[in-house]
Amino acid sequence: MKLKNVAGTERTRIRVTDLAMFCIRGCGRRVAASLIKQHLASVRFGGDSAAPWTPHFDVVVIGGGHAGTEAAAAAARCGSRTLLLTHRVDTIGQMSCNPSFGGIGKGHLMREVDALDGLCSRICDQSGIHYKVLNRRKGPAVWGLRAQIDRKLYKQNMQKEILNTPLLTVQEGAVEDLILTEPEPEHTGKYRVSGVVLADGSTVYAESVVLTTGTFLRGMIVIGLEMHPAGRLGDQPSIGLAQTLEKLGFVVGRLKTGTPPRIAKESVNFSILNKQTPDNPSIPFSFINQTVWIKPEDQLPCYLTHTNPQVDEIVLENLHLNCHVKETTRGPRYCPSIESKVLRFPNRVHQVWLEPEGMDSDLIYPQGLSVTLPAELQEKMITCIRGLENAKMIQPGYGVQYDYMDPRQISPSLETRLVQRLFFAGQINGTTGYEEAAAQGVIAGINASLRVRHKPPFVISRTEGYIGVLIDDLTTLGTNEPYRMFTSRAEFRLSLRPDNADSRLTFRGYKEAGCVSQQRYERASWMKSSLEEGISMLKSIEFLSTKWKNLIPESSISSGKSLPLRALDVLKYEEVDMELLARAVPEPLKKYTQCRELAERLKIEATYESVLFHQQQEIKEVQRDEALQLPKDLDYLTLKDISLSYEVREKLHLSRPQTIGAASRIPGVTAAAIVNLLRFVKTTQQRQAAMNRVPKIDQQLRDTDRLEESQL
């Protein structure tokens, strides 16, 4: 159908959905989330007024989850007037599944989001109740920062941040349609999104739209044999929006996930379980924080228990009562349900971590016990587990099945190839986890803003960050199961460490995107110069190994041969840190111990000095391939000037890689095909360069003719 805006121009209107929302606004004002409904009148865009007002924003973000909040805040930080449309303001920042952030690989993503001035790391530093670095036995390149989070506190702090962000308006409103116009001829895509239509028929126009729907697209909750439509417990799904995206031509898939039951804290016998205490000192997620909000001694412990053969028996005897497990829809490989674990790994014992949900919460979250059996069987299964013999189940576990879009339909900027200026972020792209959603959200928000300002997209390569690995994997390879980040997915993990995310991304974010504050930029600049100065100083101090052994007798430095050693080499020994080194050589090293983060980073830089040189060479080789851009308008199916099999053509057509490097990572694209593609690109570039030179030569000849005529 056709829709006319106030200026009278026609716009193609595609039906989206009724999200069952209502309207309010909060433009950077200090508004308590609990008071919003009571004290703010509902704002209706358009309506019965004789002269309806049609609002226009630079960026509209649909969805107030972890991807949506990061996207909206990032777009606003970049200087765009941004609207965040959400089901309910009181659910912004809600942790729908586990009460924790971070972990192996995921902690890297959080550090990178923080380096771009994202929100989740700072909010976690204000809301955590148990901070722990995982993988400590391995090198710092694969350490995983993790924290148990107080659900209520996180939501309160996130809402406070969002509602006080300049240039950001928050609105509860029902999105029903996308407004589509003719595409921009210089960009690929069949349509261009120009805004959204709300449930009351009013419109909100926008230059870019970011879609972060989570598990709401045709979401279905499953407990036993019972199924009912919902995006999460208590919230309606988005049916029309999923249908609209499908009608537009997007390839839609189906995924599933699940959550464990919640247990009454008072009913657990913690005294017989293994207790895990937090780290002392606690390491903050954010680069701008020196400490977290709570002392280690005031943090809450976690407890470890295990499944047993009785649990397996209950699961196996009741599979006929579990339609979620029988579904062919793919679930998460790395966070599977207890049913999947019992079926995949029979006769094994599985860990169950009992995690607190908050400082004043009466609930325990049994991590590792995601289950979709009927509620009465869940309770029976729980009481078979050590420490939970008398446990009381407050809420049953449940499964969620939902639609996602094949992520090979988006570019590395997260803009869809089918609809210009429409961006996807979060679980709609097939990922799982708060951290993966936040990482996509910050990139989508930045690029939605840059698109408005006609600036080049902000793209992170897989040589620059885990965010780059995440997005490259999705856009190049796609996924048929919920994608989760691990350190093993990154080829260059020795360079892409949690400690140096600021040096990798903050400067780019500040200069290229404008999403980084002056305060953060100055902090990163100080750290960069301090590290360079410290490393230079450590390289300049050199003694014989025998002297070093005398200065630091607790070190394992060999005194058999007296060889010259730099202080940087001494710092590589596992038992030597900057504190020990500064006691041996107070001047000039003492000043580098005054900042804990600086001292730790100097130690890490020393640890990886030799291997980083070789990895940097490998990175340069990959970057050379990434620099070879493929034309965006290539029609691989009909291209005649290149020898490619039909299978390869289909794969390239589906993935639409932007560079030779990305093309080489597509399964089934052979080395021979890459060579032919490389030859084609270089030949095309040479032809284009020759064509560009012709007008210049013609102009030079005309200038020469005019000069000769003037001299006659």
XYZ file of C-alpha atoms in Angstrom:
712
model
C 0.000 0.000 0.000
C 0.998 3.645 -0.319
C 1.430 6.071 2.545
C 1.807 9.830 2.172
C 3.797 11.818 4.681
C 3.087 15.424 5.655
C 5.067 16.698 2.689
C 2.841 14.723 0.355
C 5.459 12.384 -1.105
C 4.500 8.754 -1.530
C 6.212 6.046 0.510
C 5.849 2.288 0.178
C 4.496 0.872 3.435
C 5.215 -2.712 4.505
C 3.205 -4.257 7.333
C 5.422 -4.930 10.399
C 3.608 -5.929 13.589
C 1.641 -4.879 16.590
C 4.155 -4.997 19.440
C 1.561 -4.112 22.092
C 3.443 -1.084 23.372
C 2.379 2.338 24.645
C 4.104 5.694 24.531
C 6.202 7.844 26.837
C 9.326 9.862 26.377
C 12.476 10.557 28.332
C 15.080 12.825 26.740
C 18.090 12.620 29.021
C 16.017 13.595 32.043
C 16.525 12.060 35.464
C 13.319 10.017 35.579
C 12.977 7.059 37.926
C 11.760 4.042 35.969
C 9.253 3.159 38.686
C 7.591 6.583 38.433
C 7.376 6.875 34.670
C 3.954 5.351 34.203
C 2.515 7.322 37.123
C 3.815 10.781 36.321
C 4.315 11.053 32.547
C 1.402 11.354 30.175
C 1.300 9.076 27.176
C 2.705 10.786 24.100
C 0.903 9.983 20.866
C 2.729 10.812 17.647
C 0.053 12.155 15.318
C -3.442 11.367 16.612
C -6.600 13.469 16.659
C -4.907 16.869 16.605
C -5.943 19.210 13.811
C -2.260 19.737 12.985
C -0.575 16.407 13.767
C 3.121 16.496 14.463
C 5.204 13.915 12.605
C 8.474 13.378 14.478
C 11.708 12.769 12.634
C 14.781 11.192 14.205
C 18.179 10.428 12.808
C 18.126 6.890 14.214
C 15.292 4.725 15.550
C 16.208 1.612 17.549
C 13.515 -1.041 18.037
C 14.010 -3.120 21.176
C 15.338 -2.252 24.639
C 17.433 -5.337 25.369
C 21.218 -5.591 25.536
C 21.705 -4.946 21.806
C 19.094 -2.179 21.696
C 20.393 -0.191 24.655
C 23.960 -0.280 23.327
C 22.795 0.670 19.815
C 20.665 3.589 21.014
C 23.346 4.935 23.356
C 26.063 4.584 20.688
C 24.021 6.426 18.061
C 23.332 9.226 20.551
C 27.013 9.445 21.543
C 27.834 9.833 17.854
C 25.642 12.938 17.784
C 22.459 11.494 16.243
C 18.996 12.344 17.534
C 17.915 8.859 18.534
C 14.631 7.208 19.502
C 14.566 3.927 21.439
C 11.258 2.103 21.031
C 10.700 -0.602 23.614
C 7.913 -2.840 24.911
C 8.103 -1.332 28.388
C 10.586 1.096 29.892
C 10.582 -0.922 33.106
C 12.150 -3.892 31.257
C 15.105 -1.940 29.816
C 18.273 -3.673 30.987
C 16.427 -6.824 32.030
C 18.619 -9.924 32.257
C 16.180 -12.466 30.872
C 18.377 -15.516 31.382
C 21.506 -15.917 33.543
C 22.452 -13.367 36.235
C 26.022 -12.954 34.975
C 28.155 -11.163 32.410
C 31.476 -12.110 30.846
C 33.382 -15.369 30.713
C 35.888 -16.897 28.309
C 35.722 -14.938 25.050
C 32.690 -13.011 26.287
C 34.835 -10.955 28.671
C 36.914 -9.895 25.653
C 33.762 -8.625 23.929
C 32.813 -6.613 27.015
C 36.234 -4.973 27.140
C 35.932 -4.039 23.461
C 32.419 -2.644 23.906
C 33.802 -0.597 26.797
C 36.723 0.611 24.664
C 34.092 2.110 22.332
C 32.438 3.786 25.356
C 29.637 1.218 25.542
C 27.495 0.772 28.620
C 27.454 -2.835 29.837
C 30.946 -2.937 31.379
C 30.434 0.230 33.420
C 26.992 -0.955 34.551
C 28.450 -4.321 35.594
C 31.090 -2.545 37.675
C 28.190 -0.837 39.484
C 26.007 -3.938 39.837
C 28.179 -7.028 40.348
C 28.006 -9.217 43.454
C 30.810 -11.711 42.651
C 33.780 -10.857 40.398
C 36.039 -13.628 39.098
C 38.648 -13.943 36.322
C 38.349 -17.332 34.605
C 41.200 -19.221 32.922
C 43.814 -17.811 35.315
C 45.951 -20.935 34.890
C 46.487 -19.998 31.249
C 48.066 -16.884 29.775
C 46.456 -13.446 30.125
C 45.505 -13.476 26.431
C 42.689 -15.913 27.235
C 41.668 -14.744 30.697
C 37.913 -14.353 30.981
C 36.570 -11.517 33.121
C 33.247 -12.595 34.630
C 30.833 -11.388 37.285
C 27.618 -12.466 38.939
C 25.249 -9.538 38.616
C 22.437 -8.286 40.804
C 19.518 -8.375 38.334
C 17.568 -5.579 40.007
C 20.588 -3.337 40.439
C 21.742 -3.822 36.835
C 18.316 -2.930 35.482
C 18.079 0.157 37.693
C 21.546 1.388 36.699
C 20.978 0.729 33.001
C 17.649 2.545 33.011
C 19.218 5.487 34.808
C 21.982 5.623 32.186
C 19.622 5.341 29.219
C 17.080 7.848 30.524
C 19.834 10.407 31.111
C 21.661 10.048 27.792
C 21.694 13.307 25.802
C 19.999 13.169 22.371
C 18.256 9.901 23.307
C 14.466 9.707 23.566
C 12.894 6.591 25.070
C 9.366 5.734 24.009
C 6.990 2.908 24.774
C 5.130 2.476 21.526
C 3.626 -0.176 19.254
C 5.591 -0.556 16.021
C 3.325 -1.853 13.280
C 4.982 -1.086 9.949
C 8.216 -0.132 8.270
C 8.142 2.876 5.974
C 10.059 2.052 2.798
C 11.074 4.341 -0.053
C 12.982 3.987 -3.296
C 16.613 2.869 -2.771
C 19.601 5.160 -3.096
C 21.122 4.361 -6.521
C 24.725 4.465 -5.260
C 24.063 1.702 -2.684
C 22.919 -1.905 -3.009
C 19.423 -2.831 -1.865
C 15.854 -3.072 -3.143
C 14.390 -0.562 -0.676
C 15.392 2.154 1.743
C 13.840 2.293 5.204
C 12.591 5.735 6.178
C 10.852 5.151 9.476
C 8.227 3.157 11.329
C 4.458 3.244 11.760
C 3.037 2.934 15.273
C -0.047 0.991 16.344
C -2.239 4.099 16.462
C -1.420 4.839 12.818
C 1.002 7.654 13.539
C 4.454 7.659 12.007
C 8.003 8.240 13.139
C 10.423 9.036 10.341
C 14.089 8.165 10.603
C 17.209 8.204 8.484
C 18.309 4.798 9.874
C 16.518 2.019 11.765
C 18.150 -0.613 13.990
C 16.224 -3.803 14.680
C 17.104 -5.667 17.924
C 14.240 -8.085 18.534
C 15.965 -10.737 20.675
C 13.874 -13.909 20.880
C 10.605 -12.096 20.081
C 10.251 -12.913 16.360
C 7.440 -15.494 16.364
C 8.680 -16.463 19.827
C 7.194 -19.551 21.447
C 7.680 -20.631 25.083
C 7.719 -24.366 25.792
C 7.285 -26.236 29.103
C 6.774 -29.984 28.668
C 4.098 -30.428 25.981
C 2.634 -26.955 26.553
C 3.474 -24.199 24.080
C 2.295 -20.607 24.020
C 3.373 -17.535 22.051
C 5.822 -15.308 23.953
C 9.179 -13.636 23.390
C 10.047 -14.309 27.023
C 7.968 -15.168 30.056
C 5.261 -12.503 30.390
C 5.893 -10.685 27.064
C 4.054 -11.072 23.768
C 6.001 -12.109 20.621
C 6.409 -10.181 17.377
C 4.426 -12.086 14.773
C 3.769 -9.458 12.124
C 7.346 -8.185 12.062
C 8.705 -11.677 11.360
C 6.168 -12.123 8.564
C 7.047 -8.750 7.079
C 10.778 -9.483 6.997
C 10.021 -12.811 5.333
C 7.799 -11.136 2.725
C 10.550 -8.644 1.977
C 12.738 -11.566 0.944
C 14.917 -12.122 4.016
C 15.962 -15.744 4.568
C 14.505 -16.739 7.937
C 15.690 -19.583 10.191
C 14.528 -21.007 13.483
C 16.553 -21.444 16.691
C 15.838 -22.428 20.279
C 17.264 -21.733 23.701
C 16.230 -22.296 27.287
C 16.572 -21.207 30.885
C 16.801 -23.131 34.208
C 14.203 -23.146 36.975
C 14.597 -20.702 39.871
C 15.069 -22.111 43.366
C 14.290 -20.621 46.788
C 17.598 -19.694 48.440
C 16.442 -20.713 51.909
C 15.701 -24.267 50.736
C 19.285 -25.036 49.596
C 21.751 -26.833 51.866
C 24.898 -24.857 51.020
C 26.904 -26.339 53.905
C 27.652 -29.592 52.049
C 28.573 -27.932 48.704
C 31.832 -26.650 47.237
C 32.094 -22.902 47.852
C 33.667 -20.486 45.359
C 34.749 -17.082 46.632
C 35.346 -13.972 44.506
C 38.749 -12.617 43.492
C 40.617 -10.247 45.784
C 41.147 -7.686 44.403
C 38.216 -7.624 42.002
C 39.124 -6.668 38.427
C 36.673 -4.147 36.920
C 35.311 -4.621 33.393
C 35.664 -0.960 32.412
C 38.958 0.719 31.568
C 37.841 3.920 33.275
C 37.198 2.227 36.636
C 39.984 1.449 39.084
C 37.714 -0.610 41.350
C 34.212 -2.080 41.410
C 31.448 -0.745 43.639
C 31.661 -3.498 46.264
C 34.525 -4.840 48.377
C 35.510 -8.528 47.922
C 34.582 -9.370 51.498
C 31.039 -8.061 50.931
C 30.473 -10.083 47.757
C 28.385 -13.263 47.666
C 29.831 -16.750 47.059
C 28.735 -19.278 44.449
C 28.395 -23.008 45.094
C 29.081 -26.067 42.959
C 27.064 -29.275 42.837
C 26.635 -32.017 40.206
C 24.023 -34.113 38.471
C 23.850 -37.876 39.019
C 22.355 -41.036 37.423
C 18.938 -40.237 38.944
C 18.802 -37.013 36.929
C 19.671 -38.954 33.748
C 16.937 -41.468 34.505
C 14.241 -38.811 34.921
C 15.277 -37.127 31.663
C 15.425 -40.333 29.601
C 12.146 -41.743 30.933
C 10.214 -38.567 30.089
C 11.446 -37.532 26.666
C 7.944 -38.200 25.320
C 6.730 -35.336 27.535
C 9.242 -32.836 26.148
C 8.391 -31.364 22.746
C 11.244 -28.803 22.967
C 13.865 -31.559 22.843
C 12.056 -33.395 20.051
C 12.055 -30.262 17.874
C 14.589 -30.326 15.018
C 15.274 -26.624 15.631
C 18.918 -26.169 16.621
C 19.737 -25.132 20.165
C 22.927 -23.735 21.711
C 25.871 -26.132 21.437
C 27.876 -24.558 24.257
C 25.063 -23.885 26.723
C 22.799 -26.903 26.136
C 19.814 -28.038 28.149
C 20.266 -30.843 30.675
C 18.222 -33.042 28.322
C 20.672 -32.400 25.469
C 23.650 -33.097 27.742
C 22.174 -36.396 28.944
C 21.446 -37.487 25.368
C 24.762 -36.314 23.934
C 26.993 -37.405 26.824
C 25.368 -40.415 28.497
C 26.573 -41.662 31.875
C 28.427 -38.440 32.675
C 28.227 -36.160 35.674
C 27.516 -32.512 34.833
C 28.320 -29.398 36.853
C 25.548 -27.253 38.295
C 26.608 -23.839 39.649
C 24.264 -22.314 42.196
C 24.424 -18.572 41.571
C 22.808 -15.761 43.591
C 20.473 -13.451 41.662
C 21.056 -10.393 43.842
C 22.142 -9.027 47.198
C 18.589 -9.074 48.550
C 17.155 -11.742 46.229
C 15.641 -14.937 47.613
C 16.324 -16.797 44.365
C 19.141 -19.085 43.225
C 19.922 -19.634 39.542
C 21.146 -23.235 38.879
C 23.540 -22.602 35.988
C 23.828 -25.725 33.825
C 20.333 -27.006 34.551
C 18.379 -25.479 31.660
C 15.357 -27.752 31.286
C 11.947 -27.894 29.571
C 10.371 -30.943 31.220
C 6.897 -30.513 32.740
C 7.090 -28.471 35.946
C 6.377 -31.395 38.311
C 9.207 -33.433 36.766
C 11.572 -30.478 37.013
C 10.918 -30.313 40.736
C 11.461 -34.067 41.074
C 14.753 -33.825 39.165
C 16.018 -30.900 41.279
C 15.517 -32.759 44.552
C 17.729 -35.603 43.291
C 20.762 -33.299 43.285
C 23.153 -32.995 46.230
C 22.364 -29.940 48.350
C 18.952 -29.539 46.684
C 17.183 -32.445 48.398
C 14.692 -30.045 50.013
C 14.826 -27.361 47.328
C 11.667 -25.426 46.534
C 11.162 -24.462 42.887
C 9.776 -20.927 42.526
C 9.629 -20.782 38.713
C 10.014 -23.671 36.252
C 12.610 -23.660 33.498
C 11.326 -23.188 29.965
C 12.459 -23.228 26.360
C 12.098 -20.485 23.761
C 11.864 -21.047 20.024
C 12.213 -18.033 17.758
C 13.005 -16.767 14.257
C 16.333 -15.305 13.223
C 17.628 -13.844 9.974
C 20.479 -15.545 8.115
C 23.340 -13.165 9.032
C 24.922 -13.566 5.590
C 22.265 -11.052 4.528
C 24.009 -8.234 6.395
C 27.280 -6.442 5.720
C 30.140 -6.069 8.250
C 28.575 -2.731 9.254
C 25.438 -4.760 10.191
C 23.368 -2.948 7.549
C 21.112 -5.308 5.620
C 21.881 -5.759 1.935
C 18.209 -5.987 1.029
C 16.936 -2.833 2.775
C 19.200 0.198 2.886
C 19.708 1.908 6.282
C 18.113 -1.040 8.117
C 20.479 -2.631 10.641
C 20.171 -5.925 12.549
C 21.851 -6.561 15.901
C 21.685 -9.279 18.551
C 19.829 -12.577 18.518
C 18.072 -11.663 15.279
C 21.472 -12.468 13.690
C 21.650 -15.922 15.254
C 23.830 -15.211 18.301
C 23.286 -16.086 21.940
C 24.393 -14.190 25.025
C 24.214 -10.683 26.448
C 27.807 -9.898 25.453
C 27.416 -10.913 21.801
C 24.244 -8.814 21.628
C 25.922 -5.783 23.217
C 28.883 -6.040 20.819
C 26.605 -6.040 17.783
C 24.470 -3.284 19.272
C 27.321 -0.821 19.679
C 28.516 -1.430 16.089
C 24.992 -1.149 14.644
C 24.349 2.086 16.554
C 27.621 3.627 15.410
C 27.038 2.692 11.780
C 23.401 3.760 11.775
C 24.626 7.196 12.865
C 27.493 7.282 10.370
C 25.065 6.331 7.582
C 22.957 9.380 8.425
C 26.031 11.608 8.145
C 27.137 9.975 4.861
C 30.395 8.823 6.430
C 32.229 5.534 5.759
C 31.109 2.589 7.923
C 32.983 1.708 11.091
C 34.128 -1.880 10.531
C 36.313 -3.882 12.912
C 38.419 -6.514 11.181
C 39.069 -9.927 12.743
C 42.693 -8.795 13.090
C 41.555 -5.900 15.322
C 39.116 -7.399 17.781
C 36.820 -10.179 18.909
C 33.930 -8.018 17.708
C 35.490 -8.295 14.252
C 35.759 -12.089 14.606
C 32.118 -12.291 15.709
C 30.760 -10.191 12.851
C 33.046 -11.727 10.217
C 32.030 -15.250 11.253
C 28.351 -14.317 11.055
C 28.421 -12.378 7.789
C 30.807 -14.747 6.012
C 29.913 -18.185 7.346
C 26.396 -17.693 8.696
C 25.167 -19.956 11.498
C 22.587 -22.705 11.959
C 22.878 -22.790 15.767
C 23.071 -20.034 18.396
C 26.540 -18.520 17.949
C 28.637 -18.009 21.076
C 32.044 -16.324 21.312
C 35.107 -18.276 22.444
C 38.788 -17.355 22.418
C 39.401 -20.336 20.112
C 37.497 -18.542 17.334
C 40.170 -15.815 17.116
C 43.327 -16.584 15.124
C 45.224 -13.660 16.639
C 44.213 -13.995 20.293
C 47.717 -13.193 21.578
C 47.256 -9.716 20.114
C 43.527 -9.389 20.884
C 43.750 -9.492 24.659
C 41.334 -8.075 27.245
C 44.028 -5.748 28.608
C 44.713 -3.917 25.319
C 41.202 -3.429 23.898
C 41.477 0.321 24.517
C 44.699 0.658 22.504
C 43.089 -1.301 19.668
C 39.692 0.407 19.470
C 39.336 3.577 21.564
C 41.377 5.783 19.232
C 39.485 4.544 16.175
C 36.177 5.086 17.953
C 37.155 8.629 18.899
C 38.524 9.704 15.506
C 36.414 7.745 13.012
C 33.045 7.375 14.728
C 32.920 10.090 17.372
C 31.431 7.590 19.856
C 34.163 7.943 22.509
C 34.143 10.659 25.163
C 37.026 13.053 25.675
C 37.586 11.631 29.148
C 37.999 8.091 27.846
C 40.191 9.232 24.966
C 42.521 11.075 27.343
C 42.658 8.067 29.675
C 43.568 5.758 26.772
C 46.168 8.245 25.515
C 47.780 8.430 28.960
C 47.891 4.637 29.219
C 49.365 4.302 25.726
C 52.150 6.812 26.376
C 52.846 5.322 29.834
C 53.154 1.824 28.359
C 55.494 3.001 25.627
C 57.619 4.883 28.130
C 57.654 1.929 30.549
C 58.613 -0.623 27.884
C 61.372 1.672 26.618
C 62.680 2.066 30.170
C 62.607 -1.705 30.803
C 64.544 -2.294 27.602
C 67.177 0.267 28.581
C 68.014 -1.315 31.979
C 70.481 -4.181 31.513
C 72.526 -6.194 34.052
C 74.295 -9.531 34.011
C 72.102 -12.463 34.986
C 74.180 -13.060 38.122
C 73.422 -9.544 39.325
C 69.721 -9.991 38.604
C 69.781 -13.228 40.616
C 71.331 -11.365 43.549
C 68.799 -8.537 43.260
C 65.828 -10.923 42.957
C 66.856 -14.177 44.680
C 63.285 -15.565 44.556
C 63.402 -15.566 40.741
C 64.324 -18.665 38.702
C 67.034 -16.794 36.767
C 69.955 -19.144 36.133
C 73.263 -18.024 37.648
C 75.275 -20.710 35.870
C 76.198 -18.421 32.976
C 76.592 -14.716 33.398
C 74.658 -13.258 30.464
C 73.323 -9.739 29.920
C 69.574 -9.448 30.600
C 67.249 -6.500 30.118
C 64.736 -5.689 32.805
C 62.063 -6.523 30.216
C 63.520 -10.040 29.906
C 63.515 -10.472 33.690
C 59.863 -9.420 33.809
C 59.041 -12.395 31.538
C 59.744 -14.821 34.386
C 56.438 -16.041 35.827
C 57.326 -15.225 39.452
C 58.554 -11.685 38.653
C 56.144 -8.758 38.527
C 56.644 -4.997 38.421
C 56.457 -4.736 42.209
C 59.369 -7.171 42.615
C 61.339 -5.550 39.813
C 60.840 -2.065 41.262
C 62.133 -3.222 44.646
C 65.297 -4.434 42.900
C 65.678 -1.245 40.844
C 63.660 1.480 42.624
C 64.851 4.201 40.328
C 63.439 4.631 37.772
C 60.911 1.714 37.982
C 59.010 2.583 41.168
C 56.689 5.053 39.467
C 55.355 2.294 37.184
C 53.913 0.419 40.163
C 51.710 3.285 41.350
C 48.951 2.330 38.902
C 47.916 -1.333 39.259
C 46.581 -1.569 35.698
C 49.776 -0.093 34.216
C 51.974 -2.502 36.195
C 49.900 -5.491 35.085
C 49.915 -4.422 31.446
C 53.682 -3.978 31.445
C 53.975 -7.547 32.748
C 51.685 -8.818 29.987
C 53.558 -6.887 27.279
C 56.813 -8.446 28.486
C 55.269 -11.929 28.526
C 54.216 -11.768 24.871
C 57.027 -9.619 23.423
C 58.740 -12.314 21.342
C 55.633 -14.083 19.995
C 53.831 -10.842 19.172
C 56.449 -9.909 16.584
C 55.671 -13.051 14.555
C 51.922 -12.650 14.990
C 52.094 -9.065 13.751
C 53.659 -10.366 10.526
C 50.766 -12.794 10.105
C 48.283 -9.995 10.771
C 49.870 -7.845 8.058
C 49.444 -10.671 5.543
C 45.743 -10.974 6.387
C 45.316 -7.203 6.234
C 46.779 -7.185 2.716
C 44.029 -9.590 1.654
C 41.413 -7.540 3.492
C 42.570 -4.430 1.651
C 41.560 -6.007 -1.684
C 37.926 -4.899 -1.864
C 35.425 -6.774 -4.023
C 32.995 -4.618 -6.041
C 29.678 -4.448 -4.166
C 27.576 -4.809 -7.319
C 29.188 -8.035 -8.588
C 26.612 -10.509 -9.900
C 28.450 -13.753 -9.244
C 25.752 -15.864 -10.902
C 26.083 -14.184 -14.316
C 29.703 -12.963 -14.236
C 31.395 -14.044 -17.477
C 34.959 -12.775 -17.198
C 35.965 -15.240 -14.486
C 36.246 -19.019 -14.187
C 34.173 -20.115 -11.181
C 32.131 -23.255 -10.577
C 28.396 -22.830 -10.079
C 28.749 -24.027 -6.469
C 31.321 -21.315 -5.743
C 29.176 -18.713 -7.500
C 26.189 -19.661 -5.320
C 28.245 -19.408 -2.128
C 29.671 -16.013 -3.118
C 26.221 -14.791 -4.137
C 24.756 -15.806 -0.782
C 27.549 -14.435 1.425
C 28.433 -11.334 -0.634
C 31.973 -11.038 0.839
C 33.388 -7.523 0.755
C 37.049 -8.516 0.501
C 39.251 -11.282 -0.883
C 40.099 -12.200 2.701
C 36.418 -12.692 3.575
C 35.853 -14.738 0.402
C 38.728 -17.055 1.321
C 37.032 -17.948 4.620
C 33.790 -19.176 3.031
C 33.601 -22.986 3.221
C 33.612 -24.508 -0.254
C 35.290 -21.551 -1.962
C 38.455 -23.215 -3.261
C 41.973 -21.806 -3.397
C 41.751 -21.887 -7.207
C 38.570 -19.827 -7.078
C 40.281 -17.272 -4.837
C 43.194 -16.992 -7.301
C 40.748 -16.418 -10.182
C 38.797 -13.911 -8.114
C 42.009 -12.111 -7.174
C 43.079 -11.954 -10.819
C 39.656 -10.595 -11.790
C 39.748 -7.885 -9.102
C 43.239 -6.724 -10.084
C 42.326 -6.656 -13.795
C 39.157 -4.699 -13.039
C 41.113 -2.217 -10.908
C 43.683 -1.736 -13.679
C 40.920 -1.106 -16.258
C 39.232 1.379 -13.965
C 42.521 3.164 -13.319
C 43.164 3.399 -17.073
C 39.666 4.806 -17.662
C 40.200 7.371 -14.918
C 43.430 8.512 -16.568
C 41.759 9.215 -19.946
C 39.734 12.263 -18.788
C 42.829 13.686 -17.104
C 44.856 13.333 -20.342
C 42.017 14.926 -22.340
C 41.885 17.824 -19.893
C 45.662 18.295 -20.136
C 45.449 18.386 -23.955
C 42.635 20.959 -23.844
C 44.627 23.080 -21.410
C 47.656 22.890 -23.720
C 45.546 23.898 -26.759
C 44.115 26.906 -24.883
C 47.601 27.955 -23.780
C 48.917 27.761 -27.364
C 45.910 29.747 -28.670
C 46.480 32.467 -26.068
C 50.101 32.801 -27.157
C 49.235 33.275 -30.863
